[in-house]
Coordinates of C-alpha atoms and ligand atoms in Angstrom, one line a residue:
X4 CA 0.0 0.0 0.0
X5 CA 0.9 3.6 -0.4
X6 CA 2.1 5.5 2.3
X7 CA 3.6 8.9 3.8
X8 CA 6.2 8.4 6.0
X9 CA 10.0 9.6 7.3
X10 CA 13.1 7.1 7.6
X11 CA 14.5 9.6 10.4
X12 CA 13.7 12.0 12.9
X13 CA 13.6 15.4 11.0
X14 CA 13.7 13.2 7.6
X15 CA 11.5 14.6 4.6
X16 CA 8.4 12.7 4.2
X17 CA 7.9 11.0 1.0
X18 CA 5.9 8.6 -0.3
X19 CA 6.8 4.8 0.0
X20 CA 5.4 1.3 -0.3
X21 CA 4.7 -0.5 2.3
X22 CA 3.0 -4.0 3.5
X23 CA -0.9 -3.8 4.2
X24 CA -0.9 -3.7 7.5
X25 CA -3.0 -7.3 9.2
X26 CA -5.2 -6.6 12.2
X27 CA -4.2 -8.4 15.4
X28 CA -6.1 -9.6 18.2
X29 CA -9.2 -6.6 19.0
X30 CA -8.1 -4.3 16.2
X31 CA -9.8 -3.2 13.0
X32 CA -8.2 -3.1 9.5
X33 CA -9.8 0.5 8.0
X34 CA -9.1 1.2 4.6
X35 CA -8.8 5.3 4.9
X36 CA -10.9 7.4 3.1
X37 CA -9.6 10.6 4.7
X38 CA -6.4 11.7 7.0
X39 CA -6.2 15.3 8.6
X40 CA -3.0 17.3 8.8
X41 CA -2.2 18.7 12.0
X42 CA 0.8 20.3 13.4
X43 CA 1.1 17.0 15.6
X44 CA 2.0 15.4 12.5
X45 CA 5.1 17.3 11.8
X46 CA 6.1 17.6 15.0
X47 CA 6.3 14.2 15.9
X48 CA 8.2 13.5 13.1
X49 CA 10.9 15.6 14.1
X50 CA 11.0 13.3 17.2
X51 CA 8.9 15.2 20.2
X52 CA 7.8 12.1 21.3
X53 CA 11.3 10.2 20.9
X54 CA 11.9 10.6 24.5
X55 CA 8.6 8.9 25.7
X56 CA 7.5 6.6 23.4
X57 CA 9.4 3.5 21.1
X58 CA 9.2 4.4 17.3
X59 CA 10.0 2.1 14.0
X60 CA 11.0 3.6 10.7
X61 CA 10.0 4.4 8.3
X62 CA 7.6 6.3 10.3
X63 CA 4.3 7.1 9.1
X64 CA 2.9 10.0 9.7
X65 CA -0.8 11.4 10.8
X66 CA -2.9 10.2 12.9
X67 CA -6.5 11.1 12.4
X68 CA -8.0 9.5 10.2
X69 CA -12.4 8.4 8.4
X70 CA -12.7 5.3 6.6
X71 CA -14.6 2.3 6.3
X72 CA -13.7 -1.4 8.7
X73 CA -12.6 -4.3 6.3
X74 CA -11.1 -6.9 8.0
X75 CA -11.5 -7.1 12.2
X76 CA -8.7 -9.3 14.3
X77 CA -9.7 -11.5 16.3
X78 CA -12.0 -10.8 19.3
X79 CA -13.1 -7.8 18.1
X80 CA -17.0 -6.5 19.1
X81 CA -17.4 -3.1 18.8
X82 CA -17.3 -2.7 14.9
X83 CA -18.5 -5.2 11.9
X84 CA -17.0 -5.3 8.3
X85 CA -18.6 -2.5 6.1
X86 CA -18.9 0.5 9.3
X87 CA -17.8 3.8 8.9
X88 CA -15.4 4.8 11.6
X89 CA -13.4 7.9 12.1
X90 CA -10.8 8.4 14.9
X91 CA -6.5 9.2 15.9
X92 CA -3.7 6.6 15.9
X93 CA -1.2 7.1 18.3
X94 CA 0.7 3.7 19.7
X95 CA 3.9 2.4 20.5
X96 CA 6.0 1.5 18.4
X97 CA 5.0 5.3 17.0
X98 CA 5.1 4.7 13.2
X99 CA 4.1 1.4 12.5
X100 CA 0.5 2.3 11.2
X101 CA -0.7 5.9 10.4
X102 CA -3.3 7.8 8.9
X103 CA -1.3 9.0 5.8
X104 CA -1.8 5.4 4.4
X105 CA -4.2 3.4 2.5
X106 CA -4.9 1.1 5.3
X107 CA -4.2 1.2 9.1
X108 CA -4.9 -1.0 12.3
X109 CA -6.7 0.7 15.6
X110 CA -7.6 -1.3 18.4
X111 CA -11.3 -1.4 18.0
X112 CA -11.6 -0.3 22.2
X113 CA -9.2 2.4 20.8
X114 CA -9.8 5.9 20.2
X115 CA -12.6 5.1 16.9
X116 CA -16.0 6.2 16.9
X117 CA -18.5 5.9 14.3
X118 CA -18.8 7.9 11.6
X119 CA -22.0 6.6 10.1
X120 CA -23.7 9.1 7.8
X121 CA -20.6 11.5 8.0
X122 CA -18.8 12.9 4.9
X123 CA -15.3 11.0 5.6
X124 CA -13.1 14.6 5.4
X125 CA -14.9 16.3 7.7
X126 CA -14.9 13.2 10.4
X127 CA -10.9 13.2 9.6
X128 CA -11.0 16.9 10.8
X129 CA -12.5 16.3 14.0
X130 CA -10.1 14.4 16.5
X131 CA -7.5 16.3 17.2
X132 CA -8.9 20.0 16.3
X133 CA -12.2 19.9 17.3
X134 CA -11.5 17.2 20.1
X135 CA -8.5 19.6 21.8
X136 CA -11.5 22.7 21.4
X137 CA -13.6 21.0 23.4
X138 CA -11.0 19.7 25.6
X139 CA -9.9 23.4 26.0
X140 CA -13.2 24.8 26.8
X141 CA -14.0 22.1 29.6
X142 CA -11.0 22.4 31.0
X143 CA -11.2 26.0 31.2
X144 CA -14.7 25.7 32.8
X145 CA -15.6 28.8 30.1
X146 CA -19.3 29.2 30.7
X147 CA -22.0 31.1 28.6
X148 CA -21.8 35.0 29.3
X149 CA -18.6 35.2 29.6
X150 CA -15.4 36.7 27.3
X151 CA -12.7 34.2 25.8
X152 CA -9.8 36.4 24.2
X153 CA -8.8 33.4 21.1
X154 CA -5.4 33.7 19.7
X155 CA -4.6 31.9 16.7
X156 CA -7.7 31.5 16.0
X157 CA -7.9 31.1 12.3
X158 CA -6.5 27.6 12.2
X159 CA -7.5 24.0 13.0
X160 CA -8.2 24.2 16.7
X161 CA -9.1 27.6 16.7
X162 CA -12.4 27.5 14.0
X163 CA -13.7 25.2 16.4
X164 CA -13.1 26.9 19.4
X165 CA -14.9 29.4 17.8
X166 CA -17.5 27.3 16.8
X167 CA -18.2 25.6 20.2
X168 CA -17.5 28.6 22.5
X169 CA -20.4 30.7 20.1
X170 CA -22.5 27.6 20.7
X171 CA -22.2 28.3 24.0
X172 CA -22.9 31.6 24.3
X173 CA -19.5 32.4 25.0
X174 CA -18.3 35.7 23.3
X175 CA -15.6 34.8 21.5
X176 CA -12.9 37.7 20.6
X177 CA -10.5 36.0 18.0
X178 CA -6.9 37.0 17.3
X179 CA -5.6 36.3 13.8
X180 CA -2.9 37.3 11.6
X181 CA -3.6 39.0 8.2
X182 CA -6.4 37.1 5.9
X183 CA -7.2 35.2 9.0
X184 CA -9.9 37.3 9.7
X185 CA -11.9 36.2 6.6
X186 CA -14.9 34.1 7.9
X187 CA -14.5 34.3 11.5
X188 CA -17.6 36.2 11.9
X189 CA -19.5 34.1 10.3
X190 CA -18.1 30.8 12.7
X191 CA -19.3 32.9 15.5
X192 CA -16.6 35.2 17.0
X193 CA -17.8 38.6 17.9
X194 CA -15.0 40.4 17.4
X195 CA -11.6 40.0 15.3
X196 CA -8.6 41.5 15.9
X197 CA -5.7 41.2 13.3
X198 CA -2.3 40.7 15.3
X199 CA -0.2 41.1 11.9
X200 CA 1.9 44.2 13.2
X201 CA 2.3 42.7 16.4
X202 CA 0.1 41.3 19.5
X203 CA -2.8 43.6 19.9
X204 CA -2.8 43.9 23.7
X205 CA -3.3 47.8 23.9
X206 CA -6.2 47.5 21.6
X207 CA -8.0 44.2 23.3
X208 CA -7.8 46.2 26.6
X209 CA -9.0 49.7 25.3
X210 CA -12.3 47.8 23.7
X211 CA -12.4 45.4 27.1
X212 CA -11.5 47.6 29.9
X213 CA -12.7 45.3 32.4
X214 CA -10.9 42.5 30.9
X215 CA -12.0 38.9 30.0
X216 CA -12.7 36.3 31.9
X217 CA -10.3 33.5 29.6
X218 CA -7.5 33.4 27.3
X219 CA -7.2 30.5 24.9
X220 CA -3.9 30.7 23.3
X221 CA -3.0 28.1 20.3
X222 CA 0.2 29.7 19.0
X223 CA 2.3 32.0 21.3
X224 CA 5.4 32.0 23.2
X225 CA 5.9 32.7 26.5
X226 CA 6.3 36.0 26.5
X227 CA 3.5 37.1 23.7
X228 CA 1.1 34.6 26.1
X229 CA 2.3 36.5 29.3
X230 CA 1.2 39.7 27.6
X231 CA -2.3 38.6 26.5
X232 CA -2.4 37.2 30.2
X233 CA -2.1 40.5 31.1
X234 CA -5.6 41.0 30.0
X235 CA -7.4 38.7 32.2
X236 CA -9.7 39.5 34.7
X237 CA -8.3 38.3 38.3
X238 CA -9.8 34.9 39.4
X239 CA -10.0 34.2 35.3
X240 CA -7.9 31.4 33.7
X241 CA -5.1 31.7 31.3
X242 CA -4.8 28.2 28.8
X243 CA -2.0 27.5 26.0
X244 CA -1.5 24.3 24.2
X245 CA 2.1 25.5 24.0
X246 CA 2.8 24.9 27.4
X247 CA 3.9 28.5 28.2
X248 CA 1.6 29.3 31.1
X249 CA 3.6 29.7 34.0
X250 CA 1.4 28.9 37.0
X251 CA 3.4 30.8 39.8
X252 CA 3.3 34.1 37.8
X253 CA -0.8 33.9 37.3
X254 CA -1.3 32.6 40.4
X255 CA -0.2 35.5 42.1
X256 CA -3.3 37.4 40.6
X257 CA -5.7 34.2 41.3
X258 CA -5.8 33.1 37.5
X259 CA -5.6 29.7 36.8
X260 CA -2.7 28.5 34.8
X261 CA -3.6 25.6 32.5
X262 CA -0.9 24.0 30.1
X263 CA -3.7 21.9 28.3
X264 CA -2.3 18.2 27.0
X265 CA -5.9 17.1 25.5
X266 CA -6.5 13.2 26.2
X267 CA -9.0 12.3 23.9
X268 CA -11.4 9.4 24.2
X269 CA -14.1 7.5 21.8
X270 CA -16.8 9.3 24.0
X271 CA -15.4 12.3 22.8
X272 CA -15.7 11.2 19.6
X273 CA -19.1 10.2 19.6
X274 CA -19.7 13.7 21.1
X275 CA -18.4 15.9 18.2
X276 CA -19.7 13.4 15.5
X277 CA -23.0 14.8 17.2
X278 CA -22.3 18.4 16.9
X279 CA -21.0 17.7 13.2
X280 CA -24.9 16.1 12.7
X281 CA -27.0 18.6 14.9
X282 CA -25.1 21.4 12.5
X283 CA -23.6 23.3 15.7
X284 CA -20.3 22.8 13.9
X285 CA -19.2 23.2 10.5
X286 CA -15.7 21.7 9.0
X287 CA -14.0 24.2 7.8
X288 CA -12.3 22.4 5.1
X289 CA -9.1 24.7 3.7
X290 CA -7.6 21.8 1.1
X291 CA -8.7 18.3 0.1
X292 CA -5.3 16.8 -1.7
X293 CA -4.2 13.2 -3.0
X294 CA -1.5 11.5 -0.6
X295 CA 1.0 12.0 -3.0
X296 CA 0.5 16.0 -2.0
X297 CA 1.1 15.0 1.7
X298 CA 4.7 15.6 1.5
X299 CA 3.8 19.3 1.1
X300 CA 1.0 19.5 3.0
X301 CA 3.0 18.4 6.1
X302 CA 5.9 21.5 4.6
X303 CA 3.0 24.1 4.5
X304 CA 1.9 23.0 7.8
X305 CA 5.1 23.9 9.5
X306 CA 4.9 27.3 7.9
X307 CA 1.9 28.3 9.7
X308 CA -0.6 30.2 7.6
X309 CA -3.3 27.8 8.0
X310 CA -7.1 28.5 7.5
X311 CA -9.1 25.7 9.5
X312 CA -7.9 22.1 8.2
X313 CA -6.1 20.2 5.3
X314 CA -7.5 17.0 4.4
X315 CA -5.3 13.9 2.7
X316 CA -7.8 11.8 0.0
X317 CA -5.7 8.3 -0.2
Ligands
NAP31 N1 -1.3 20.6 23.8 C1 -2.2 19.9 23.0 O1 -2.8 18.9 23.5 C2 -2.4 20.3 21.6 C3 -3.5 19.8 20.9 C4 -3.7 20.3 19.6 C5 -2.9 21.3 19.1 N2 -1.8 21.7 19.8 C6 -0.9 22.7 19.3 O2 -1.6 23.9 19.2 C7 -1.1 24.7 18.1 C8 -2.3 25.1 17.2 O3 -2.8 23.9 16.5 P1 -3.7 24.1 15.2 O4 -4.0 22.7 14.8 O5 -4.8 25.1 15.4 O6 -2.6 24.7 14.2 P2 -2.9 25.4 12.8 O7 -4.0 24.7 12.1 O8 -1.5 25.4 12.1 O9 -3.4 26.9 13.1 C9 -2.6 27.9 13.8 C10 -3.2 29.2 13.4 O10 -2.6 30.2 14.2 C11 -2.3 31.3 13.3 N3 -1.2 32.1 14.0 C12 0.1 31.8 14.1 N4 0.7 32.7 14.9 C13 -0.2 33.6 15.2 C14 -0.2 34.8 16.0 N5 1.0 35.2 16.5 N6 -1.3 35.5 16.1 C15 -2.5 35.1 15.6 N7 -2.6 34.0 14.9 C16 -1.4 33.2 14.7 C17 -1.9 30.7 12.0 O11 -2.0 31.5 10.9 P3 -0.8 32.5 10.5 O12 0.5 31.7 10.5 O13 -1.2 33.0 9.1 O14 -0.8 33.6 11.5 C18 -3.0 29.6 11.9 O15 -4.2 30.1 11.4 C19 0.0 23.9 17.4 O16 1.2 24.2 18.0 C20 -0.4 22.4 17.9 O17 0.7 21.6 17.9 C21 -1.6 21.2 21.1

């Protein structure tokens, strides 16, 4: 089968050949329909997980993935031949199935939902992105009423941040950079600021004297992230999937410091699948490319510049 995949940390991706994987004992065999690129991706091809987890090369790449069950190992319950499934693989060895592939193996009491009745791309888009929103929000405890200050907002997690949070009745402000602002508006956020000369601190603060209550920050460093934090509200909570938030620093003004690491589970799953169906969320689909574009998809993913999610087609 075909395949996207590195034969070394920091290695370029290329396309290879490899041996259809066979499902062991409680895992499905899906033939994928759909992979989403997300920074993970890249990232853990350059080796951020080498230090926790074993890996095998070559070393395919992605990790969520839609497509249909056709084979099941042996004592396997959850799933029959012919189901639609969607879902993120992530095991040790890391490398030894992926969702930039033709086929892959997930343990059927894995993290796989279905994805009956579900366009395959947009199920592809929802584990990581859409799961880590949700993740973000919950973990924040952000309630309806209140302000969430949104920075980097234009990309994969942050359309649906957007999305849910509106749902929500949370009022979303979104920081993006340039032609980032295009469409956020109409996913919900009620106000847009464009951070392209800069972070827009002075301007957040002079519109939001009072402050907000959270700050969700996708993209920044720690000191662009202690600057937004600036703008909290005391007794507010300050999260970044960048791990930046220092907890001593906003805990001396009662803010709660959360460094979010988003543990994702079927039930999850199962839970955005529904919001996909009730139509509280939308995918917001940037590029639908053949594998053999994967090799740059993964290269323009590292550059930034991304406009809600880039979908593989095997
Ligand atoms: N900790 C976790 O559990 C977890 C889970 C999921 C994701 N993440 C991480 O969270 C980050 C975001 O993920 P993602 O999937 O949303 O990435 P993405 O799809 O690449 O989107 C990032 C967005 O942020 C924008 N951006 C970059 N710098 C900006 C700035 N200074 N101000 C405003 N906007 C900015 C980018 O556009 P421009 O470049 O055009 O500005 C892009 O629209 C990644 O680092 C990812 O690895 C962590």
């Amino acid at each position: 089968m075909r395949a996207v995949a590195v034969n070394e940390f920091g290695g370029d991706p290329k396309v290879v050949d490899l041996a259809k994987p066979t499902p062991g004992r409680g895992e499905l065999l899906v033939e994928v329909a759909a992979a989403a690129v997300n920074p993970f991706d890249w990232k853990v091809a350059d080796g951020m997980l080498g230090g926790s987890m074993e890996h095998t090369f070559p070393l395919v790449l992605g990790s969520d993935f839609a497509g249909t069950v056709v084979d099941l190992g042996a004592d396997t319950t959850r799933f029959s031949v012919g189901d639609r499934v969607f879902g993120s693989v992530l095991r040790a060895p890391v490398g030894a199935v992926g969702a930039y592939a033709e086929f892959l193996t997930v343990p059927s009491e894995g993290l796989v939902a279905s994805a009956a009745d579900l366009d395959p791309a947009r199920a592809a888009a929802l584990p990581t992105a859409a799961g880590t929103a949700l993740g973000l929000l919950e973990a924040g405890g952000v309630l309806a009423g209140q302000t969430v200050l949104l920075v980097g907002a234009a990309g994969g997690v942050g359309t649906f941040v957007t999305q849910l949070a509106a749902a929500r009745d949370v009022r979303v402000l979104a920081v993006t950079r340039g032609v980032g602002a295009a469409g956020m508006g109409a996913l919900g956020a009620a106000e847009t600021y464009d951070a392209a000369d800069g972070i827009v601190v002075d301007k957040v603060r002079s519109d939001h004297p009072d402050g907000v209550d959270a700050l969700v920050d996708l993209v920044s460093g720690a000191a662009d992230f202690a600057a937004y934090a600036r703008l909290i509200r005391d007794g507010g909570v300050a999260l970044s999937t960048r791990f930046v938030a220092d907890p001593d620093e906003l805990g001396r003004r009662g803010i709660e410091a959360i460094n979010h690491n988003q543990k994702s589970t079927a039930r999850l799953y199962d839970r955005l699948a529904d919001e996909l169906r009730a139509r509280r969320i939308t995918v917001p689909i940037e590029a639908r490319l053949p594998l053999s574009d994967a090799p740059s998809a993964i290269a323009r993913s590292r550059l930034g510049g991304a406009r809600g999610k880039t979908v593989i087609l095997p």
